[in-house]
Coordinates of C-alpha atoms in Angstrom, one line a residue:
X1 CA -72.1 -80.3 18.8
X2 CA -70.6 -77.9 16.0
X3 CA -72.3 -74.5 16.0
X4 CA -73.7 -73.5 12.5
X5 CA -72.9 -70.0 11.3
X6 CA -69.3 -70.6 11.8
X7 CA -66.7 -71.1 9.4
X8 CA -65.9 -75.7 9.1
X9 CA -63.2 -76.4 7.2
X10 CA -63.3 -80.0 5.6
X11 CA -60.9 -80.9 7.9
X12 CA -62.7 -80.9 11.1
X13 CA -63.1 -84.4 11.4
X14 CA -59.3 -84.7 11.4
X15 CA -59.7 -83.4 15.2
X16 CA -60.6 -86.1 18.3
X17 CA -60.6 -83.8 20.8
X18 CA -64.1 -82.6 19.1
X19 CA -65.9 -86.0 19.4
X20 CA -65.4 -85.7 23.5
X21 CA -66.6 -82.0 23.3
X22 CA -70.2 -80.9 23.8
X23 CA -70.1 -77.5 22.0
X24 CA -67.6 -76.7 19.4
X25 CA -67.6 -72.6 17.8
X26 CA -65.5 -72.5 14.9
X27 CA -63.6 -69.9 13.6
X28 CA -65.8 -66.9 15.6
X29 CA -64.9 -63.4 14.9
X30 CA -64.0 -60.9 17.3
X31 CA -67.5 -59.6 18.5
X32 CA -68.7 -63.2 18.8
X33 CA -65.5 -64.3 20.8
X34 CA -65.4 -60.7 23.2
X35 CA -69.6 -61.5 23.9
X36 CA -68.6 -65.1 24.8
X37 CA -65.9 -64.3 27.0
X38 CA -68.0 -61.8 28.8
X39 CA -71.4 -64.2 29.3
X40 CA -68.8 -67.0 30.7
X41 CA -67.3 -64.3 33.4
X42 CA -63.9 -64.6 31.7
X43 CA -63.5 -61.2 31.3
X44 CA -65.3 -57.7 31.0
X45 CA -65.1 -54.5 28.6
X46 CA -62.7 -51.2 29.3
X47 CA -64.6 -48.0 29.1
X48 CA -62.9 -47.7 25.7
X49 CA -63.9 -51.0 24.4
X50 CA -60.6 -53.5 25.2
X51 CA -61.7 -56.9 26.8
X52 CA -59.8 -57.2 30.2
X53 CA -58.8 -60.6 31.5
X54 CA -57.0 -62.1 34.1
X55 CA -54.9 -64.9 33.8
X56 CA -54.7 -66.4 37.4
X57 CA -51.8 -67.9 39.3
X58 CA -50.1 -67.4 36.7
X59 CA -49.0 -63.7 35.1
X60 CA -46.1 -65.2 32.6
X61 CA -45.0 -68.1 30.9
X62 CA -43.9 -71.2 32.8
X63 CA -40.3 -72.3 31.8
X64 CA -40.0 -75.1 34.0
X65 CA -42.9 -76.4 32.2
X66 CA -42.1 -76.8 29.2
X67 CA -41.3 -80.5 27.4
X68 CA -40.6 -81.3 23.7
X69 CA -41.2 -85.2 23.5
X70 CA -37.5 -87.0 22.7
X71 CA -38.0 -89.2 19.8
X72 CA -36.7 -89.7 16.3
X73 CA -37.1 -86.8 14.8
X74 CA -35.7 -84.8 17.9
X75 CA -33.7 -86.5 19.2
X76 CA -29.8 -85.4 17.6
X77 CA -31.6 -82.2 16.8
X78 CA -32.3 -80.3 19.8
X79 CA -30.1 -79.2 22.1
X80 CA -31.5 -80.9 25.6
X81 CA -30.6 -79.2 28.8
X82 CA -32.3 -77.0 31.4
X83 CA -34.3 -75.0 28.5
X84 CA -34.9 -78.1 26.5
X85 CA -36.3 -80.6 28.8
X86 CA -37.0 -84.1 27.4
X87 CA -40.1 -86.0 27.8
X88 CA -40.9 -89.7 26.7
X89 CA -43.5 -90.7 24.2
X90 CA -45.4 -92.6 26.3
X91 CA -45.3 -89.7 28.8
X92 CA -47.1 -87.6 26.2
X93 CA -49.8 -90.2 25.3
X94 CA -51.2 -90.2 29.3
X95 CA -51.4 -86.6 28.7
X96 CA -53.1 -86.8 25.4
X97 CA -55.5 -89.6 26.9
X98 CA -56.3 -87.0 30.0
X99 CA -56.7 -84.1 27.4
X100 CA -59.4 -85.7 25.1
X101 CA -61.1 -87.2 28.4
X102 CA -60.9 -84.2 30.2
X103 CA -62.9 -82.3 26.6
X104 CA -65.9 -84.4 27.7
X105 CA -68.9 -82.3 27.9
X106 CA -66.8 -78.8 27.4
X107 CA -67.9 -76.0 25.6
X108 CA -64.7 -75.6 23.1
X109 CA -63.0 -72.6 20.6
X110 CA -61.4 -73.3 17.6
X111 CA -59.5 -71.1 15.2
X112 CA -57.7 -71.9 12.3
X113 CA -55.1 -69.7 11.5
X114 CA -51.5 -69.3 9.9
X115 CA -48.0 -68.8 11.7
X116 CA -45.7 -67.0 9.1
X117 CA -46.2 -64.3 5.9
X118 CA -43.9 -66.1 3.3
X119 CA -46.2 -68.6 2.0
X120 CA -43.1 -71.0 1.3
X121 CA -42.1 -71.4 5.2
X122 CA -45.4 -70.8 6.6
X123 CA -47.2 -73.3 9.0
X124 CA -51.4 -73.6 9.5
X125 CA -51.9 -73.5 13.2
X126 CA -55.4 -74.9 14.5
X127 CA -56.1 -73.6 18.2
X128 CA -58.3 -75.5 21.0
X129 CA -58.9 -73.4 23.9
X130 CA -61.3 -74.0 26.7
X131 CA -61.5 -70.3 27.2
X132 CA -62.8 -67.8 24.6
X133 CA -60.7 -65.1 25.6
X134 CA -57.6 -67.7 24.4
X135 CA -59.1 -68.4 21.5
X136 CA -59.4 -64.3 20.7
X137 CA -55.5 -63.9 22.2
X138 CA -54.5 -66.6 18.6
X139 CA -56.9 -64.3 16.7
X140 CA -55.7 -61.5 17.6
X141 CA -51.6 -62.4 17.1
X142 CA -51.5 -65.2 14.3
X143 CA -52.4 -64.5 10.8
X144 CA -56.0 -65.0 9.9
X145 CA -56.8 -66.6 6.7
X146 CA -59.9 -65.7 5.0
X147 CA -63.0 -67.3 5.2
X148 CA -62.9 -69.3 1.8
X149 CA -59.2 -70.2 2.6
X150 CA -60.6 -71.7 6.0
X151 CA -62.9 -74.1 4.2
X152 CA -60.2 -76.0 3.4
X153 CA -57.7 -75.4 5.5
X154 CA -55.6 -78.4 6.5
X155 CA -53.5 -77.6 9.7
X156 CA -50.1 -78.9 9.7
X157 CA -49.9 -77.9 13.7
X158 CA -52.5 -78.5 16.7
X159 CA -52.7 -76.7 19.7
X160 CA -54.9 -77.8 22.8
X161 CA -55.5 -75.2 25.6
X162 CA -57.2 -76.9 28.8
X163 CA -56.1 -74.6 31.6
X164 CA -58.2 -76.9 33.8
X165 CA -56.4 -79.8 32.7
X166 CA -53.7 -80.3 35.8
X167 CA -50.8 -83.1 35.7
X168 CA -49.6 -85.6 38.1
X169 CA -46.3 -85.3 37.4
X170 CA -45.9 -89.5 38.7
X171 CA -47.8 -90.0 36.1
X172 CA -47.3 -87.8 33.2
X173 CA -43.6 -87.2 33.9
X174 CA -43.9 -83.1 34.3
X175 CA -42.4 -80.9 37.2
X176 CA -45.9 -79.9 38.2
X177 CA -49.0 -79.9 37.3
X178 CA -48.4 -77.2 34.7
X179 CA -47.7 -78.5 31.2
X180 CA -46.4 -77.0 27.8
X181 CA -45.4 -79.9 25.1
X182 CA -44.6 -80.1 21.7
X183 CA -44.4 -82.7 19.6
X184 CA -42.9 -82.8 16.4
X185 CA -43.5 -86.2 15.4
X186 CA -47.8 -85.6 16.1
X187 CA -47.2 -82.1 15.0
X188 CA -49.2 -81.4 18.2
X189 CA -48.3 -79.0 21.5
X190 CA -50.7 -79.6 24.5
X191 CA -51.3 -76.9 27.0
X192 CA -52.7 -77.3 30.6
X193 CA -52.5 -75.9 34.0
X194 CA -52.3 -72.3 33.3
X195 CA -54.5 -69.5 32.2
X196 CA -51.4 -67.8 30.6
X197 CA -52.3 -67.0 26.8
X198 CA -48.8 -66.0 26.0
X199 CA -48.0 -69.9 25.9
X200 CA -49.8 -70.3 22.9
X201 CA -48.1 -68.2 20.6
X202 CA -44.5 -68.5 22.0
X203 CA -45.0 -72.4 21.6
X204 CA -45.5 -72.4 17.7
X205 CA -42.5 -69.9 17.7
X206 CA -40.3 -72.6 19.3
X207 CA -41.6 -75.0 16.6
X208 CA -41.0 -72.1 13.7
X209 CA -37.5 -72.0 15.6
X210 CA -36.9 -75.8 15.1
X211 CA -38.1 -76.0 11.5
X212 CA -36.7 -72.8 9.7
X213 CA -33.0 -73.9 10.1
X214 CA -33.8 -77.4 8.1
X215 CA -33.9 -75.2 5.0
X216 CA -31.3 -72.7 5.7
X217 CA -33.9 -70.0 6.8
X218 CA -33.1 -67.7 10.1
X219 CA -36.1 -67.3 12.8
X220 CA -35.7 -64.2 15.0
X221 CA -36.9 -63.2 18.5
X222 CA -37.0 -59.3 17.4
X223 CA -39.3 -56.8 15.6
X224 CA -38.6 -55.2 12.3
X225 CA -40.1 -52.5 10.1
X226 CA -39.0 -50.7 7.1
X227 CA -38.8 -47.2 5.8
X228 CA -40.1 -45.1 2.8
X229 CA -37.5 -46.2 0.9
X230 CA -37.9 -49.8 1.9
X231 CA -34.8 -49.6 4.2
X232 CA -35.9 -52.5 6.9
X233 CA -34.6 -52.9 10.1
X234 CA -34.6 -55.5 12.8
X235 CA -34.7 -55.0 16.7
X236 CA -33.3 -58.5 19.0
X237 CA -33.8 -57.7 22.5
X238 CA -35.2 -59.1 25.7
X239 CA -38.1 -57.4 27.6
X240 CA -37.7 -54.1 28.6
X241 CA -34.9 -53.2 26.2
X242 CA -37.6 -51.1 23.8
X243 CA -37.6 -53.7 20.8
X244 CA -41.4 -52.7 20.6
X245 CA -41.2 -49.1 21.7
X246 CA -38.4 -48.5 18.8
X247 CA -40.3 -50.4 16.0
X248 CA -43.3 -48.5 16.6
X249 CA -41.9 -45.5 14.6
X250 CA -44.6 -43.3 12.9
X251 CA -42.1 -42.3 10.3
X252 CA -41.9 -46.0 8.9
X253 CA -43.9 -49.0 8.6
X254 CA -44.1 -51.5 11.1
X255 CA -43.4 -55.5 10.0
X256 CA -44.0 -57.0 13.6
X257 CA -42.6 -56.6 17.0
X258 CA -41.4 -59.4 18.0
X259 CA -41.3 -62.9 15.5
X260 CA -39.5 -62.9 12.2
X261 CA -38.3 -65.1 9.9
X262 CA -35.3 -64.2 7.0
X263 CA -35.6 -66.3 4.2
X264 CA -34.6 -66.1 0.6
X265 CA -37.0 -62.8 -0.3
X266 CA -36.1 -61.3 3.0
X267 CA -37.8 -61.1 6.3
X268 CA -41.1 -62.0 7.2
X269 CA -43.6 -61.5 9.7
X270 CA -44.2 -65.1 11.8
X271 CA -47.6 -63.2 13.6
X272 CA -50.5 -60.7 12.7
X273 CA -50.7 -58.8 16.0
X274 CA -48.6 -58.0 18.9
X275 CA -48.1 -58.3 22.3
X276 CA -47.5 -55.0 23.9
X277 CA -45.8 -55.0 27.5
X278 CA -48.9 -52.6 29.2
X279 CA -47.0 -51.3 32.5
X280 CA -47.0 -47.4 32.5
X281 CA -47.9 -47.2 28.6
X282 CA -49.1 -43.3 28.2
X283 CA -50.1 -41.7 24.9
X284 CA -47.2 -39.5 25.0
X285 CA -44.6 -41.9 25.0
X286 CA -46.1 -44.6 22.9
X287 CA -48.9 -43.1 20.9
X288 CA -49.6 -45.7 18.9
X289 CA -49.5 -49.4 21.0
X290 CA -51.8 -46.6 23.3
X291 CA -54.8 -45.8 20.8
X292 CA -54.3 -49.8 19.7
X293 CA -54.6 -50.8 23.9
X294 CA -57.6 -48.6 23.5
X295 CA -60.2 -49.8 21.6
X296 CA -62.8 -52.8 20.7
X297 CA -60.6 -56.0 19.5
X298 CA -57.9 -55.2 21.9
X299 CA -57.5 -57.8 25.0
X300 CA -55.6 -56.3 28.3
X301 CA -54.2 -59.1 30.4
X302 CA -53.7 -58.5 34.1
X303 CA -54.4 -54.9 33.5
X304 CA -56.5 -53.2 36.3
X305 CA -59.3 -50.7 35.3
X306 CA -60.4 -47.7 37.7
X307 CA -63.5 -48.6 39.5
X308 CA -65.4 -45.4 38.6
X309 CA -64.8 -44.6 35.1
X310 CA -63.4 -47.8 34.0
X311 CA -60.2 -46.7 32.2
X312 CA -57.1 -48.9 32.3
X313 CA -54.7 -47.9 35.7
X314 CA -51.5 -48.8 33.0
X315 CA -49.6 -47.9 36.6
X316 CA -51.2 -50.7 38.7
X317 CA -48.9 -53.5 39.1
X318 CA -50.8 -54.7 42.2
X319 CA -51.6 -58.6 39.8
X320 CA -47.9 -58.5 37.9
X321 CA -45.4 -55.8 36.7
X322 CA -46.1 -58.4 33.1
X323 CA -49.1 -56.3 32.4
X324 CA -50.0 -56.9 28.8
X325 CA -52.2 -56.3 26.0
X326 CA -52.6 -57.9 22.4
X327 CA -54.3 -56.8 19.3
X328 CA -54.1 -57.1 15.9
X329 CA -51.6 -55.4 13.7
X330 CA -53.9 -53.6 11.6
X331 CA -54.5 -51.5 14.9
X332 CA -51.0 -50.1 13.7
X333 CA -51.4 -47.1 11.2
X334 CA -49.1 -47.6 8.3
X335 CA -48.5 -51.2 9.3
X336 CA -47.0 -53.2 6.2
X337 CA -50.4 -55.4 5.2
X338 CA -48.2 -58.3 3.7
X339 CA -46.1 -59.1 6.8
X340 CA -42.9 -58.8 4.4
X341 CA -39.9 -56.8 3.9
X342 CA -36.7 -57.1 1.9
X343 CA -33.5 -57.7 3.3
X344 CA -32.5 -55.6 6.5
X345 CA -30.4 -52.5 6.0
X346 CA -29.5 -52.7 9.6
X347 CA -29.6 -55.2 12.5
X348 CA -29.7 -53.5 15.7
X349 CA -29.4 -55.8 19.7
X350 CA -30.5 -53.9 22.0
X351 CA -29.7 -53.8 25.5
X352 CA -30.5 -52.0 28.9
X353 CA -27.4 -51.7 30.7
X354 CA -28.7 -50.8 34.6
X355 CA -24.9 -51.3 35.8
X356 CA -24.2 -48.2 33.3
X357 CA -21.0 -48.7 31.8
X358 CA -21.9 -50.4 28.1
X359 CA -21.8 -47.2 25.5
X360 CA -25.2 -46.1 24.1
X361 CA -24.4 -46.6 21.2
X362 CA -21.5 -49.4 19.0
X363 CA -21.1 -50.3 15.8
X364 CA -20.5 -54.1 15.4
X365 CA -18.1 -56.2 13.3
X366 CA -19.7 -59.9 12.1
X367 CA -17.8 -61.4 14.2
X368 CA -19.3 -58.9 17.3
X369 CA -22.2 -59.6 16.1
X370 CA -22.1 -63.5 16.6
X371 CA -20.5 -62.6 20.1
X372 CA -23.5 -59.8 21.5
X373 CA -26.3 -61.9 19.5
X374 CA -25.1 -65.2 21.4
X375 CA -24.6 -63.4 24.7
X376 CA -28.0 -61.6 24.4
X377 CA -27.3 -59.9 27.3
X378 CA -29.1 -56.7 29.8
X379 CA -29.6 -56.3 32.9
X380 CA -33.1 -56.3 34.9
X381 CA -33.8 -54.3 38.0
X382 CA -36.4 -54.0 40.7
X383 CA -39.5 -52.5 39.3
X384 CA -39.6 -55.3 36.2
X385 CA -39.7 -58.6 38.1
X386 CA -40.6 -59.9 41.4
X387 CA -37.8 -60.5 43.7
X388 CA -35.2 -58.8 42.2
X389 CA -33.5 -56.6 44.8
X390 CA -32.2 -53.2 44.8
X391 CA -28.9 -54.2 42.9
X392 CA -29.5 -54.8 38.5
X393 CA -29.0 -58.3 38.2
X394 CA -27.6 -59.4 34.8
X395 CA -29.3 -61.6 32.2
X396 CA -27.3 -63.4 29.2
X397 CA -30.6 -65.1 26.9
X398 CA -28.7 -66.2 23.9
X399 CA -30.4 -65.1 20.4
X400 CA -32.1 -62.7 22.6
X401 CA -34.8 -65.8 23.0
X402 CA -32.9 -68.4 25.0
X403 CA -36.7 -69.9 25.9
X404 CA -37.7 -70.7 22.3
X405 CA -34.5 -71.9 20.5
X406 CA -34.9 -75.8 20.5
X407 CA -31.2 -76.3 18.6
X408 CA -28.1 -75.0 19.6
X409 CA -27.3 -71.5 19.8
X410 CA -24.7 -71.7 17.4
X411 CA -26.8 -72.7 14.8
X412 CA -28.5 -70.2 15.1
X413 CA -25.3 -67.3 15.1
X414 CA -24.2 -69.0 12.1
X415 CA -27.2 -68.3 10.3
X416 CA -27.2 -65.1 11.3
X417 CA -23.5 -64.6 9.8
X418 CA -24.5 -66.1 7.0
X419 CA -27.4 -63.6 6.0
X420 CA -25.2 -60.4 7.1
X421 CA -22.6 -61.7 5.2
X422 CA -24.6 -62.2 2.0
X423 CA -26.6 -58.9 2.6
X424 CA -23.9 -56.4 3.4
X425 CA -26.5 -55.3 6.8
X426 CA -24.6 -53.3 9.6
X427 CA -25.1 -54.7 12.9
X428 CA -25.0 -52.2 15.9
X429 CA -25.4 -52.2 19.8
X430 CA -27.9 -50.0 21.5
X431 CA -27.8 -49.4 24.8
X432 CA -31.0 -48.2 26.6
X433 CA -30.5 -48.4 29.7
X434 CA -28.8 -46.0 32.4
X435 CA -26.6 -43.3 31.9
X436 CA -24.2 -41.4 34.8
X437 CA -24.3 -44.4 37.2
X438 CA -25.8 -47.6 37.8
X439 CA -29.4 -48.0 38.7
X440 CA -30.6 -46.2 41.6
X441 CA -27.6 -43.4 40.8
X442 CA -27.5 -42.6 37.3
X443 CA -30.8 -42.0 35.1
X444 CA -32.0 -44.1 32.3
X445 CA -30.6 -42.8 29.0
X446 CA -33.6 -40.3 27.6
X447 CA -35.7 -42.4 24.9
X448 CA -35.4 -39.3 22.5
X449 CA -31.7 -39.7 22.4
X450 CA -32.2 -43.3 21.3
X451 CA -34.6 -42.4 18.9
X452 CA -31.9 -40.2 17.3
X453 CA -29.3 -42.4 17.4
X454 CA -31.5 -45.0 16.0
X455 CA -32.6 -42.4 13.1
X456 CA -28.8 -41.8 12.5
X457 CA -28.3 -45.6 11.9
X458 CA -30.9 -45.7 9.5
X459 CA -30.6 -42.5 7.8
X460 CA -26.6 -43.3 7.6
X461 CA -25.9 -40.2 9.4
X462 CA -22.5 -42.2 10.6
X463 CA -21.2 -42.3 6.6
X464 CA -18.9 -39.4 7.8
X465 CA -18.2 -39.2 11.4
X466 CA -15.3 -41.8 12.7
X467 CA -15.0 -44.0 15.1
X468 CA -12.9 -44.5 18.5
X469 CA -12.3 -48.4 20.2
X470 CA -13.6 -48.2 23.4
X471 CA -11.5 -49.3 26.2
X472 CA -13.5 -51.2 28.6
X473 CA -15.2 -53.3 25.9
X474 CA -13.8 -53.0 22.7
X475 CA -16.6 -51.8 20.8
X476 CA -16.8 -49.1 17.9
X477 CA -18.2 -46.0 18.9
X478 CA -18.9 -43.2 16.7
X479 CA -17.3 -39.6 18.1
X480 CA -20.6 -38.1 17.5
X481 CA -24.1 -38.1 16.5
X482 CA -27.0 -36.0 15.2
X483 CA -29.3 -34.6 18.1
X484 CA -27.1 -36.6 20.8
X485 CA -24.9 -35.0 23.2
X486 CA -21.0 -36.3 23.0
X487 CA -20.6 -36.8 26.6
X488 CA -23.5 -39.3 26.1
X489 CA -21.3 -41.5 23.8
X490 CA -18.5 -42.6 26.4
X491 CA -20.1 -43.6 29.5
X492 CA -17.1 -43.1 31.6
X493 CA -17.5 -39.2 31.1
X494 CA -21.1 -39.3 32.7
X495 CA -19.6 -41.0 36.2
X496 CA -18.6 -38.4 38.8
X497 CA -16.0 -41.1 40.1
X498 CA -14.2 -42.6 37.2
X499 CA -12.6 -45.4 39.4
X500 CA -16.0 -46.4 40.5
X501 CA -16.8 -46.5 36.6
X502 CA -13.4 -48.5 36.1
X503 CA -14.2 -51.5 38.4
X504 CA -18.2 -51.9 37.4
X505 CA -17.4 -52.0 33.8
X506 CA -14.4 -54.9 35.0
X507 CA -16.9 -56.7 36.7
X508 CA -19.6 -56.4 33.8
X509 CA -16.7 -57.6 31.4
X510 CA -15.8 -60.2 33.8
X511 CA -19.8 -61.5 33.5
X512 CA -19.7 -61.2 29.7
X513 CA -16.4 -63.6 29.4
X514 CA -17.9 -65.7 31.5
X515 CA -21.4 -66.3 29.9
X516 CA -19.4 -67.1 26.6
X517 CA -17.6 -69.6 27.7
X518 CA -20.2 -72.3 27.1
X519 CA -20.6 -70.9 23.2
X520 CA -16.6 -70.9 22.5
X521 CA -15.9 -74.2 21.4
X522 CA -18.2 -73.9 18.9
X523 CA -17.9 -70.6 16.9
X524 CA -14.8 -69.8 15.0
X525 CA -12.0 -68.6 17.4
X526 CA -12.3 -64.8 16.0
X527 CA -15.8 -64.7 17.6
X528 CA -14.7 -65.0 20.9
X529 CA -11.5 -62.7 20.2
X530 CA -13.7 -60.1 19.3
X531 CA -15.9 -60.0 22.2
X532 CA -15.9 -58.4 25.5
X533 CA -13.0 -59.5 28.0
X534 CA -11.5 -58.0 31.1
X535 CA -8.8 -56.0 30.6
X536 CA -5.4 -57.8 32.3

C-alpha cells in the first residue's frame, strides 16, 4: 500500500520491490522519517534534538562484502582483484529473487534523490530501505530534489536496503551472509546483512567513480571549499588525516567533505550532507560539525548519550571508535548552496604520519603528485581501530579511496595530471600527524600550526619564501612559514636522537617504494623517479 500525503513520482510503478511490500512512505521529510524511526524502536532523540541509532554488529563498512556483477559492460573495465571482487549474473538474480521475496509484507522507505551538483554528470538515486533511520541517513547526505522535480523523477540508479536480508553464500556466491552489489548493467546495487548506513552512500560513489572517467571527468575521495575570492581548494585524505576538520573553515565556504567530482566548469559536490567522524568532537575544536551534531535533522550513529541528561558522551567508544554523525549541509553556515566551485587553486593530500619523520608540510611537483596521490598513504594507531597495537601501522589506499575506485588506479592519476596540468593548481603534502617522535614519544603536530600552514597555501604566503629538498624523502619544503615555528618544518630537528630519526624515516621510505611497485609499470617513468626511495 502507498501512503497518501507523500510525494509519487510517475515512476513508481517502474519499482517491483513495491508490489511485495505492504506499506510503502514515499519521499517523507525529516520530522516524518525521525517520528517513524522512533515508534519502530530504531532509534531515540538527543537532549538537543539529534536522532541516535545503532547500527548493530556492524560499526563500519564491510569490504569483504562487496561484489560488482562481471558482465559486458564490466568486464575490461574494472580492475578485478581483492577490492574488486567479481560476482556472476546469475549469482545476482538469486539475490534479487530473495530481495523482492524477502519485501513481502514489509513496511518500506523510499527516497528519491540526486547524486552529484553538475546537472550534466549527475545521476538520480532511488533509495529502498527497511529501516527509516536509513532512509533519513540518504536524506540527509544526497541532494534532495524538490517536490515538483520528484513527480517526475526517473531514477537512473536503485538501491535496496534489507538489513534482514542474510546470504547463503552456496547459494548466492558471497563470502558471508553480508552483501553490497552493484550492477551496472540493471543500474541496481542491493544491500543486505548489515545495519551499516554508510554502505549506501559509499556504493553510488563507487558507481560515480566508474562512470565519470567515460567522459574524461575526475571523481575525488576529498572535500573542497572555496574562498571569498572564489579560490577553491581540495582535501584527499584517509580517515583521521583532518580532510573534514580542515574544510570546515569559517573563513570560507564549504563545497562538501568528502565526494567531488572535477568536470569541465570545475568541481562539484557528488552529496548534500556529510558524514562527520563523532569520536571526541568538542565545540572548541570543531565548532561547526558540533552545533550541526547538535540539533533536530542530525542522525548520531553508534554515539552513546549520558543517561541523565541525555547529551552525546562524543568520548565513549565503548560500541566503536567509528562513532559518526550525518546531516545535511545546510547545517554548515556559509555553505556554498549550489554544490559548485571553479577550478581548484590548490590540491592538498593529506597525511598523518604517526612514525614522525614525513615533513609537515611539501610542496609537490605533477609528477609527486601522481606518486603521493597513488600511494595515498598514513599511518593509523591504536586509539582509531580495533586491534591495532601499540606500534602506527602504515596504510597505502591509492586515490586516497582504494574501496571505491572500480578501474585502475592509474586512470585515475592520469586524470588527475591531466586537470593540474590544464589548471595550473599547486599540489602540496600535509602532514598532520606526530611531530618529535613516533607515536607514543613525540606529540601530534598542533592543529593550529596546520591551520596556518594551510592558510599560507591558500593565501600564497609561499610566493616569496624558498625552498630546501629534503633528504630523506625528496620533497620541497618551504624554509619558513607564517605563524609556524621553523624547527617544525624539518622533522629531523624535533628528534632528540637523530640516528633514531635516520633509520625510521629508511624504513618509512623503504614502505613507500615498496607500495609503488605495483603502480610503476603503468605511469610514465618520471612518476616513480620522483617519488620517495631509500637512500643507498
Amino acid at each position: 500500500m502507498t501512503h497518501e500525503g507523500t510525494t509519487i513520482p510517475k515512476s513508481a510503478n517502474t519499482l517491483p520491490i513495491v508490489a511485495f511490500a505492504r506499506d510503502v512512505y514515499w519521499n517523507l521529510g525529516r520530522s516524518e522519517l525521525v517520528e517513524w524511526s522512533i515508534k519502530r524502536g530504531e532509534g531515540h532523540l538527543s537532549a538537543q534534538g539529534a536522532l541516535v541509532a545503532r547500527t548493530g554488529e556492524f560499526t563500519g563498512r564491510s569490504p569483504k562484502d562487496k561484489f560488482t556483477v562481471r558482465d559486458d559492460v564490466t568486464e575490461a573495465k574494472v580492475d578485478w582483484g581483492a577490492v574488486n571482487r567479481p560476482m556472476s549474473p546469475e549469482h545476482y538474480e538469486a539475490l534479487e529473487t530473495l530481495m523482492l521475496t524477502s519485501a513481502r509484507d514489509q513496511s518500506l522507505f523510499v527516497q528519491d534523490l540526486r547524486a552529484g551538483a553538475d546537472d550534466g554528470l549527475a545521476i538520480n538515486v532511488r533509495v529502498v530501505t527497511q529501516f527509516a533511520w536509513h532512509n533519513m541517513f540518504a536524506q540527509n547526505m544526497f541532494i534532495r530534489p524538490s517536490a515538483e522535480e520528484r513527480e517526475t523523477i526517473e531514477p537512473d540508479w536503485t538501491v535496496i536496503d534489507l538489513p534482514n536480508v542474510q546470504a547463503d553464500p552456496a547459494i548466492h556466491g558471497t563470502n558471508s551472509k553480508t552483501f553490497i552489489v552493484v550492477n551496472f548493467t540493471k543500474r541496481t546495487v542491493l544491500i543486505g546483512g548489515t545495519e551499516y548506513a554508510g554502505e549506501i552512500k559509499k556504493s553510488i560513489f563507487g558507481v560515480l567513480n566508474f562512470l565519470l572517467p567515460e567522459t574524461g571527468d575526475l571523481p575525488m575521495h576529498c572535500s573542497a571549499n572555496v574562498g571569498p575570492a572564489g579560490d577553491v581548494a581540495l582535501f584527499f585524505g584517509l580517515s583521521g588525516t583532518g580532510k573534514t576538520t580542515l574544510s570546515a573553515d569559517p573563513e570560507r565556504a564549504l563545497i562538501g567533505d568528502d565526494e567531488h567530482g572535477w568536470g569541465p566548469e570545475g568541481v562539484f559536490n557528488f552529496e548534500g550532507g556529510c558524514y562527520a567522524k563523532a569520536i571526541n568532537l568538542t565545540a572548541k575544536a570543531e565548532p561547526e560539525i558540533y552545533a550541526a551534531s547538535n540539533q533536530f535533522g542530525a542522525l548520531l550513529e553508534n554515539v552513546i548519550l549520558d543517561p541523565v541528561t541525555g547529551d552525546p558522551v562524543f568520548t565513549d567508544v565503548s560500541l566503536t571508535e567509528n562513532t559518526r554523525c550525518s546531516y545535511p549541509i545546510d547545517f554548515i553556515p556559509g555553505h556554498v548552496k549550489s554544490g559548485r566551485g571553479g577550478n581548484p587553486r590548490a590540491v592538498i593530500m593529506l597525511t598523518a604520519d604517526a612514525y614522525g619523520v614525513l615533513p609537515p608540510l611539501a610542496k609537490l611537483s605533477t609528477d609527486q603528485a601522481m606518486y603521493h596521490f597513488l600511494s595515498g598513504y598514513t599511518a593509523k594507531v591504536a586509539g582509531t581501530e580495533r586491534g591495532l597495537g601499540n606500534e602506527p601501522q602504515a596504510t597505502f589506499s591509492t586515490c586516497f579511496g582504494a574501496p571505491f575506485m572500480p578501474r585502475h588506479p592509474s586512470e585515475y592519476a592520469q586524470l588527475l595530471r591531466e586537470k593540474v596540468e590544464e589548471t595550473g593548481a599547486e599540489c602540496w603534502l600535509v602532514n598532520t600527524g606526530w611531530t618529535g617522535g613516533k607515536f607514543g614519544i613525540g606529540s601530534r603536530i598542533p592543529l593550529e600550526a596546520t591551520r596556518a600552514m594551510i592558510r599560507a597555501i591558500l593565501s600564497g604566503g609561499f610566493k616569496d619564501i624558498g625552498f630546501n629538498r629534503d633528504r630523506y624523502f625528496g620533497l620541497m619544503v618551504p624554509e619558513a612559514c607564517p605563524s609556524v615555528s621553523a624547527d617544525l618544518l624539518t622533522p629531523s630537528t624535533t628528534w632528540s636522537q637523530l640516528s633514531e630519526y635516520e633509520a625510521t624515516a629508511e624504513n618509512l621510505a623503504q614502505r613507500f617504494a615498496d607500495n609503488f611497485a605495483q603502480f610503476a609499470k603503468h605511469v610514465p617513468a618520471s612518476v616513480a623517479e620522483s617519488g620517495i626511495r631509500p637512500r643507498v
